[in-house]
Coordinates of N, CA and C and ligand atoms in Angstrom, one line a residue:
M1048 N 0.8 -1.2 0.0 CA 0.0 0.0 0.0 C 0.9 1.3 0.0
R1049 N 0.6 2.2 -0.9 CA 1.4 3.4 -1.0 C 1.2 4.2 0.3
P1050 N 2.2 5.0 0.7 CA 2.1 5.8 1.9 C 1.0 6.9 1.8
I1051 N 0.4 7.1 3.0 CA -0.6 8.2 3.1 C 0.1 9.5 3.0
P1052 N -0.3 10.5 2.1 CA 0.4 11.8 2.1 C 0.4 12.5 3.4
E1053 N 1.4 13.2 3.7 CA 1.5 14.0 5.0 C 0.4 14.9 5.2
V1054 N -0.2 15.5 4.1 CA -1.3 16.5 4.3 C -2.5 15.8 5.0
V1055 N -2.7 14.5 4.8 CA -3.8 13.9 5.4 C -3.6 13.9 7.0
F1056 N -2.4 13.6 7.4 CA -2.1 13.6 8.8 C -2.2 15.0 9.4
Q1057 N -1.9 16.0 8.6 CA -2.0 17.4 9.0 C -3.5 17.7 9.3
H1058 N -4.3 17.3 8.4 CA -5.8 17.5 8.5 C -6.3 16.8 9.7
F1059 N -5.7 15.6 10.0 CA -6.2 14.8 11.2 C -5.8 15.5 12.5
R1060 N -4.5 16.0 12.5 CA -4.0 16.6 13.7 C -4.7 18.0 14.0
R1061 N -4.8 18.7 12.9 CA -5.4 20.1 13.1 C -6.5 20.3 12.0
P1062 N -7.7 19.7 12.3 CA -8.8 19.8 11.3 C -9.2 21.2 11.1
H1063 N -9.5 21.5 9.8 CA -10.1 22.8 9.4 C -11.6 22.7 9.4
N1064 N -12.2 23.8 9.7 CA -13.7 23.9 9.5 C -14.5 23.0 10.4
K1065 N -14.0 22.7 11.5 CA -14.8 21.8 12.5 C -15.6 22.7 13.4
G1066 N -16.9 22.4 13.4 CA -17.8 23.1 14.3 C -19.2 23.3 13.7
A1067 N -20.1 23.8 14.5 CA -21.5 24.0 14.0 C -21.5 25.3 13.1
M1068 N -22.6 25.4 12.3 CA -22.8 26.6 11.5 C -24.2 27.1 11.7
K1069 N -24.3 28.4 11.8 CA -25.6 29.1 12.0 C -26.2 29.3 10.6
D1070 N -27.5 29.0 10.5 CA -28.2 29.3 9.3 C -27.5 28.7 8.0
P1071 N -27.2 27.4 8.0 CA -26.6 26.9 6.7 C -27.7 26.8 5.6
S1072 N -27.2 26.7 4.4 CA -28.1 26.5 3.2 C -28.5 25.0 3.2
G1073 N -27.7 24.2 3.8 CA -28.0 22.7 3.9 C -27.1 22.0 4.8
T1074 N -27.7 20.9 5.4 CA -26.9 20.1 6.4 C -27.2 18.6 6.0
G1075 N -26.2 17.8 6.0 CA -26.4 16.4 5.8 C -25.7 15.6 6.9
V1076 N -26.4 14.5 7.2 CA -25.9 13.6 8.3 C -25.8 12.2 7.8
V1077 N -24.7 11.5 8.1 CA -24.6 10.1 7.8 C -24.0 9.4 9.1
D1078 N -24.2 8.0 9.1 CA -23.6 7.2 10.2 C -22.1 7.3 10.1
G1079 N -21.4 7.3 11.2 CA -19.9 7.3 11.2 C -19.4 5.8 11.3
R1080 N -18.2 5.7 11.8 CA -17.5 4.4 11.8 C -17.5 3.7 13.1
S1081 N -18.3 4.1 14.0 CA -18.4 3.3 15.3 C -19.8 3.4 15.8
K1082 N -20.1 2.6 16.8 CA -21.4 2.6 17.4 C -22.0 4.0 17.7
D1083 N -23.2 4.3 17.3 CA -23.8 5.6 17.6 C -23.0 6.8 17.1
S1084 N -22.2 6.6 16.1 CA -21.4 7.7 15.6 C -22.1 8.4 14.5
K1085 N -21.9 9.7 14.3 CA -22.5 10.5 13.2 C -21.5 11.5 12.6
L1086 N -21.6 11.7 11.3 CA -20.9 12.8 10.7 C -21.9 13.8 10.2
K1087 N -21.6 15.0 10.4 CA -22.6 16.1 9.9 C -21.8 17.1 9.1
M1088 N -22.4 17.5 8.0 CA -21.7 18.5 7.2 C -22.7 19.7 6.9
H1089 N -22.2 20.9 6.9 CA -23.0 22.1 6.7 C -22.4 22.9 5.5
I1090 N -23.2 23.4 4.6 CA -22.6 24.4 3.7 C -23.5 25.6 3.6
R1091 N -22.9 26.7 3.3 CA -23.7 27.9 3.1 C -23.3 28.4 1.7
L1092 N -24.3 28.7 0.9 CA -24.1 29.2 -0.5 C -24.1 30.7 -0.5
D1093 N -23.3 31.3 -1.5 CA -23.3 32.7 -1.6 C -24.4 33.1 -2.7
A1094 N -24.5 34.4 -3.0 CA -25.5 34.9 -3.9 C -25.5 34.2 -5.3
D1095 N -24.3 33.8 -5.7 CA -24.1 33.1 -7.0 C -24.3 31.6 -6.9
Q1096 N -24.8 31.1 -5.7 CA -25.0 29.7 -5.5 C -23.7 28.8 -5.5
N1097 N -22.6 29.5 -5.1 CA -21.4 28.7 -4.9 C -21.1 28.6 -3.4
V1098 N -20.3 27.6 -3.0 CA -20.1 27.3 -1.6 C -19.3 28.5 -1.0
D1099 N -19.9 29.2 -0.1 CA -19.2 30.3 0.6 C -18.5 29.8 1.9
E1100 N -19.1 28.8 2.5 CA -18.5 28.3 3.8 C -19.0 26.8 3.9
A1101 N -18.1 26.0 4.4 CA -18.4 24.6 4.6 C -17.8 24.2 6.0
K1102 N -18.6 23.5 6.8 CA -18.2 23.1 8.1 C -18.6 21.6 8.4
F1103 N -18.0 21.0 9.4 CA -18.5 19.7 9.8 C -18.4 19.5 11.3
E1104 N -19.2 18.5 11.7 CA -19.1 18.0 13.1 C -19.0 16.5 13.1
T1105 N -18.3 15.9 14.0 CA -18.3 14.5 14.2 C -18.7 14.1 15.6
K1106 N -19.4 13.0 15.7 CA -19.7 12.4 17.0 C -19.2 11.0 17.1
R1107 N -18.3 10.7 18.0 CA -17.7 9.4 18.2 C -17.0 8.8 16.9
D1108 N -16.5 9.7 16.1 CA -15.7 9.2 14.9 C -14.6 10.2 14.6
R1109 N -13.6 10.2 15.4 CA -12.5 11.2 15.3 C -11.7 10.9 14.0
A1110 N -11.7 9.6 13.5 CA -11.0 9.3 12.3 C -11.6 10.0 11.1
S1111 N -12.8 10.4 11.1 CA -13.4 11.1 10.0 C -13.1 12.6 9.9
D1112 N -12.5 13.1 11.0 CA -12.1 14.5 10.9 C -11.3 14.9 9.7
A1113 N -10.3 14.0 9.4 CA -9.3 14.4 8.3 C -10.1 14.4 7.0
P1114 N -10.8 13.4 6.6 CA -11.5 13.5 5.3 C -12.5 14.6 5.2
L1115 N -13.2 14.9 6.3 CA -14.2 16.0 6.3 C -13.5 17.3 6.3
S1116 N -12.4 17.4 7.0 CA -11.6 18.7 6.9 C -11.1 18.9 5.5
M1117 N -10.6 17.8 4.9 CA -10.1 18.0 3.5 C -11.2 18.3 2.5
L1118 N -12.3 17.7 2.7 CA -13.5 17.9 1.8 C -14.0 19.3 2.0
T1119 N -14.2 19.8 3.2 CA -14.8 21.1 3.4 C -13.8 22.2 2.9
C1120 N -12.5 21.9 2.9 CA -11.5 22.9 2.3 C -11.7 22.9 0.8
H1121 N -11.8 21.7 0.2 CA -11.8 21.5 -1.2 C -13.0 22.1 -1.9
I1122 N -14.2 22.1 -1.2 CA -15.4 22.4 -1.9 C -15.7 23.9 -1.9
K1123 N -14.9 24.7 -1.2 CA -15.2 26.2 -1.1 C -15.1 26.8 -2.5
G1124 N -16.1 27.6 -2.8 CA -16.0 28.3 -4.1 C -16.7 27.5 -5.2
K1125 N -17.0 26.2 -5.0 CA -17.5 25.4 -6.0 C -19.0 25.5 -6.1
S1126 N -19.6 25.3 -7.3 CA -21.0 25.3 -7.5 C -21.7 24.0 -7.1
L1127 N -23.0 24.0 -6.9 CA -23.6 22.7 -6.6 C -23.5 21.7 -7.8
P1128 N -23.6 22.1 -9.1 CA -23.4 21.2 -10.2 C -22.0 20.6 -10.2
E1129 N -21.0 21.4 -9.8 CA -19.6 20.9 -9.8 C -19.5 19.9 -8.7
L1130 N -20.2 20.1 -7.5 CA -20.1 19.2 -6.4 C -20.8 17.9 -6.8
E1131 N -21.9 18.0 -7.4 CA -22.7 16.8 -7.8 C -22.0 15.9 -8.8
A1132 N -21.2 16.6 -9.6 CA -20.4 15.8 -10.7 C -19.2 15.2 -10.1
M1133 N -18.7 15.6 -9.0 CA -17.4 15.2 -8.5 C -17.5 13.7 -7.9
T1134 N -16.7 12.8 -8.4 CA -16.7 11.5 -7.8 C -15.7 11.4 -6.6
V1135 N -15.9 10.3 -5.8 CA -15.0 10.2 -4.6 C -13.6 10.0 -5.1
E1136 N -13.4 9.4 -6.3 CA -12.0 9.2 -6.8 C -11.4 10.6 -7.1
E1137 N -12.2 11.5 -7.7 CA -11.7 12.8 -8.0 C -11.3 13.6 -6.8
F1138 N -12.1 13.4 -5.8 CA -11.8 14.1 -4.5 C -10.5 13.5 -3.9
G1139 N -10.3 12.2 -4.0 CA -9.1 11.6 -3.5 C -7.9 12.1 -4.3
A1140 N -8.0 12.3 -5.6 CA -6.9 12.7 -6.4 C -6.4 14.0 -6.0
V1141 N -7.3 14.9 -5.5 CA -6.9 16.3 -5.1 C -5.8 16.2 -4.0
Y1142 N -5.9 15.2 -3.2 CA -5.0 15.0 -2.1 C -4.0 13.8 -2.3
E1143 N -3.9 13.4 -3.6 CA -3.0 12.3 -4.0 C -3.3 11.0 -3.2
L1144 N -4.6 10.8 -3.1 CA -5.0 9.5 -2.5 C -5.7 8.7 -3.7
F1145 N -5.2 7.5 -3.9 CA -5.6 6.7 -5.1 C -5.9 5.3 -4.6
G1146 N -6.6 4.6 -5.5 CA -6.8 3.1 -5.4 C -7.4 2.7 -4.0
E1147 N -6.6 1.9 -3.3 CA -7.0 1.3 -2.0 C -7.1 2.4 -0.9
Q1148 N -6.6 3.6 -1.2 CA -6.7 4.7 -0.2 C -8.1 5.4 -0.3
V1149 N -8.8 5.3 -1.4 CA -10.0 6.0 -1.6 C -11.1 5.7 -0.6
P1150 N -11.3 4.4 -0.2 CA -12.4 4.1 0.7 C -12.4 4.9 2.0
M1151 N -11.3 5.4 2.5 CA -11.2 6.2 3.7 C -12.0 7.5 3.5
L1152 N -12.3 7.9 2.3 CA -13.0 9.2 2.0 C -14.5 9.0 1.8
L1153 N -14.9 7.8 1.7 CA -16.3 7.5 1.3 C -17.4 8.1 2.2
L1154 N -17.2 8.0 3.5 CA -18.3 8.5 4.4 C -18.3 10.0 4.3
A1155 N -17.2 10.7 4.2 CA -17.2 12.1 4.1 C -17.9 12.5 2.8
Y1156 N -17.6 11.8 1.7 CA -18.2 12.1 0.4 C -19.7 11.9 0.5
E1157 N -20.1 10.8 1.2 CA -21.6 10.6 1.4 C -22.2 11.7 2.2
A1158 N -21.5 12.2 3.2 CA -22.0 13.4 4.0 C -22.3 14.6 3.1
L1159 N -21.4 14.7 2.1 CA -21.5 15.8 1.1 C -22.8 15.6 0.3
Q1160 N -23.0 14.3 -0.2 CA -24.2 14.0 -1.0 C -25.4 14.3 -0.2
A1161 N -25.4 13.9 1.1 CA -26.6 14.2 1.9 C -26.8 15.7 2.1
T1162 N -25.8 16.5 2.2 CA -25.9 17.9 2.3 C -26.4 18.6 1.0
I1163 N -25.9 18.1 -0.1 CA -26.4 18.6 -1.4 C -27.9 18.3 -1.5
A1164 N -28.3 17.1 -1.1 CA -29.8 16.8 -1.2 C -30.6 17.7 -0.3
N1165 N -30.1 18.0 0.9 CA -30.8 18.9 1.8 C -30.9 20.3 1.2
V1166 N -29.8 20.8 0.6 CA -29.9 22.1 -0.1 C -31.0 22.2 -1.1
K1167 N -31.1 21.1 -1.8 CA -32.1 21.0 -2.9 C -33.5 20.6 -2.4
G1168 N -33.7 20.5 -1.1 CA -35.0 20.2 -0.6 C -35.4 18.7 -0.8
L1169 N -34.4 17.9 -1.0 CA -34.7 16.4 -1.2 C -34.4 15.7 0.0
P1170 N -35.0 14.5 0.2 CA -34.6 13.7 1.4 C -33.2 13.2 1.4
N1171 N -32.7 12.9 2.6 CA -31.3 12.4 2.7 C -31.3 11.0 2.0
P1172 N -30.4 10.8 1.0 CA -30.4 9.6 0.3 C -30.0 8.4 1.1
F1173 N -29.4 8.7 2.3 CA -28.9 7.6 3.1 C -29.7 7.4 4.4
A1174 N -30.9 8.0 4.4 CA -31.7 8.0 5.7 C -32.5 6.7 5.8
F1175 N -32.7 5.9 4.8 CA -33.5 4.8 4.9 C -32.8 3.5 4.4
E1176 N -31.6 3.3 5.1 CA -30.8 2.1 4.7 C -31.0 0.9 5.6
G1177 N -32.1 0.9 6.3 CA -32.5 -0.3 7.1 C -31.7 -0.5 8.4
G1178 N -31.8 -1.7 8.8 CA -31.3 -2.1 10.1 C -29.7 -2.2 10.1
V1179 N -29.1 -2.1 11.2 CA -27.7 -2.3 11.3 C -27.3 -3.7 11.3
V1180 N -26.4 -4.1 10.3 CA -25.9 -5.4 10.2 C -24.7 -5.6 11.0
C1181 N -23.8 -4.6 10.9 CA -22.5 -4.7 11.7 C -22.6 -3.6 12.8
T1182 N -22.8 -4.1 14.0 CA -23.0 -3.1 15.1 C -21.6 -2.5 15.5
C1183 N -20.6 -3.2 15.3 CA -19.2 -2.6 15.7 C -18.9 -1.3 15.0
V1184 N -19.3 -1.3 13.7 CA -18.9 0.0 13.0 C -20.1 0.6 12.3
T1185 N -21.3 0.2 12.8 CA -22.6 0.8 12.3 C -22.7 0.8 10.8
V1186 N -22.8 -0.4 10.2 CA -23.0 -0.5 8.8 C -24.4 -1.1 8.6
R1187 N -25.3 -0.4 7.9 CA -26.7 -0.8 7.7 C -26.8 -1.7 6.5
E1188 N -27.8 -2.5 6.4 CA -28.0 -3.4 5.3 C -28.1 -2.7 4.0
G1189 N -28.8 -1.6 3.9 CA -28.9 -0.9 2.7 C -27.6 -0.3 2.2
R1190 N -26.8 0.2 3.1 CA -25.5 0.7 2.7 C -24.6 -0.4 2.2
L1191 N -24.6 -1.6 2.9 CA -23.8 -2.7 2.4 C -24.2 -3.0 1.0
R1192 N -25.5 -3.2 0.8 CA -26.0 -3.6 -0.6 C -25.6 -2.5 -1.6
R1193 N -25.8 -1.3 -1.2 CA -25.5 -0.2 -2.2 C -24.1 -0.1 -2.6
V1194 N -23.2 -0.2 -1.6 CA -21.7 -0.1 -1.9 C -21.3 -1.4 -2.6
I1195 N -21.8 -2.5 -2.3 CA -21.4 -3.8 -3.1 C -21.8 -3.6 -4.5
R1196 N -23.0 -3.0 -4.8 CA -23.5 -2.9 -6.2 C -22.7 -1.8 -6.9
E1197 N -22.5 -0.6 -6.2 CA -21.9 0.5 -6.9 C -20.4 0.2 -7.2
R1198 N -19.8 -0.5 -6.3 CA -18.3 -0.8 -6.4 C -18.0 -2.1 -7.0
E1199 N -19.1 -2.9 -7.3 CA -19.0 -4.2 -7.8 C -18.0 -5.1 -7.0
L1200 N -18.3 -5.1 -5.7 CA -17.4 -5.8 -4.8 C -17.7 -7.3 -4.8
K1201 N -16.7 -8.1 -4.7 CA -16.8 -9.5 -5.0 C -16.7 -10.4 -3.8
N1202 N -16.1 -10.0 -2.7 CA -15.8 -10.8 -1.6 C -15.7 -10.1 -0.3
L1203 N -15.6 -10.8 0.8 CA -15.6 -10.2 2.1 C -14.5 -9.2 2.3
S1204 N -13.3 -9.5 1.8 CA -12.2 -8.5 2.1 C -12.4 -7.2 1.3
E1205 N -13.0 -7.2 0.1 CA -13.3 -6.0 -0.6 C -14.4 -5.2 0.2
V1206 N -15.4 -5.9 0.7 CA -16.5 -5.3 1.5 C -15.9 -4.7 2.8
Q1207 N -15.0 -5.4 3.4 CA -14.4 -4.9 4.6 C -13.6 -3.6 4.3
H1208 N -12.9 -3.6 3.2 CA -12.1 -2.5 2.8 C -13.0 -1.2 2.5
W1209 N -14.1 -1.4 1.8 CA -14.9 -0.2 1.4 C -15.8 0.2 2.5
T1210 N -16.3 -0.7 3.3 CA -17.4 -0.3 4.3 C -16.9 -0.5 5.8
R1211 N -15.8 -1.2 6.0 CA -15.3 -1.5 7.3 C -16.2 -2.5 8.1
A1212 N -17.3 -2.9 7.4 CA -18.2 -3.9 8.1 C -17.3 -5.2 8.3
C1213 N -17.6 -5.9 9.4 CA -17.0 -7.1 9.8 C -15.5 -6.9 10.0
T1214 N -15.1 -5.8 10.6 CA -13.7 -5.6 10.9 C -13.5 -5.5 12.4
G1215 N -14.5 -5.8 13.2 CA -14.4 -5.8 14.6 C -14.5 -7.2 15.2
C1216 N -15.6 -7.5 15.9 CA -15.8 -8.8 16.5 C -16.0 -9.9 15.5
R1217 N -16.5 -9.5 14.3 CA -16.7 -10.5 13.2 C -17.9 -11.3 13.4
S1218 N -18.7 -11.1 14.4 CA -19.9 -11.9 14.6 C -20.9 -11.7 13.5
C1219 N -20.8 -10.6 12.7 CA -21.7 -10.4 11.6 C -21.3 -11.1 10.3
R1220 N -20.2 -11.8 10.4 CA -19.7 -12.3 9.1 C -20.7 -13.2 8.3
P1221 N -21.4 -14.1 9.0 CA -22.4 -14.9 8.2 C -23.4 -14.0 7.5
E1222 N -23.9 -13.0 8.1 CA -24.9 -12.1 7.6 C -24.3 -11.2 6.4
V1223 N -23.1 -10.8 6.6 CA -22.4 -10.0 5.5 C -22.2 -10.9 4.3
E1224 N -21.7 -12.1 4.6 CA -21.4 -13.0 3.4 C -22.7 -13.4 2.7
R1225 N -23.8 -13.5 3.5 CA -25.1 -13.8 2.8 C -25.5 -12.7 1.9
I1226 N -25.3 -11.4 2.4 CA -25.7 -10.3 1.6 C -24.8 -10.2 0.3
I1227 N -23.5 -10.5 0.5 CA -22.6 -10.5 -0.7 C -23.1 -11.5 -1.7
R1228 N -23.5 -12.7 -1.2 CA -24.0 -13.8 -2.2 C -25.3 -13.3 -2.9
E1229 N -26.2 -12.7 -2.1 CA -27.5 -12.3 -2.7 C -27.2 -11.2 -3.7
E1230 N -26.3 -10.3 -3.5 CA -26.1 -9.2 -4.4 C -25.4 -9.8 -5.7
Q1231 N -24.6 -10.8 -5.5 CA -23.9 -11.4 -6.7 C -24.9 -12.1 -7.6
Q1232 N -25.9 -12.8 -6.9 CA -26.9 -13.6 -7.6 C -27.9 -12.6 -8.3
A1233 N -28.0 -11.4 -7.8 CA -28.9 -10.5 -8.4 C -28.4 -9.8 -9.7
V1234 N -27.1 -9.9 -9.9 CA -26.5 -9.3 -11.1 C -26.9 -10.0 -12.4
Ligands
FES786 S1 -20.8 -6.9 14.5 FE1 -19.6 -6.7 12.7 S2 -17.6 -6.7 13.3 FE2 -18.7 -6.9 15.2

């Protein structure tokens, strides 16, 4: 695995844009990477509908500070269509994160998608992902199925890498493997 660029550690040690926002144009919330954890992103748009300010909050997920800090720095000045068109791989490339390093950015990227939906008056696309399959890292069944489909994941180790499901006590392994099999059969 290639080394993580130093800038990522800098964002982890001293996160930018962390805190609440008064009167945001939109706020998005997604599950974090531990039990009862949450990631929250806020953006405020200027008169031209570009991002004037972006902030984030985390609850019980300190590891997500760095990707959220990087993302809130990167999106300033960008328009909503630019943000909607940006893939998680493109976001990673901005900070020289590629390949197997990209999954660490996925939850922050989904927090941005939830925030964009909120700005547009749409429901949070991740609000109805069903029950929690992996309680150690709070991965819901709908998220598992969605990420398996979107990323065309083939096995447990790929699913662990992208979602972190089944990376704790592993008691969820039979359930996660059943879902992988069902998604593969559905293709
Ligand atoms: S319940 Fe999934 S790793 Fe513990």
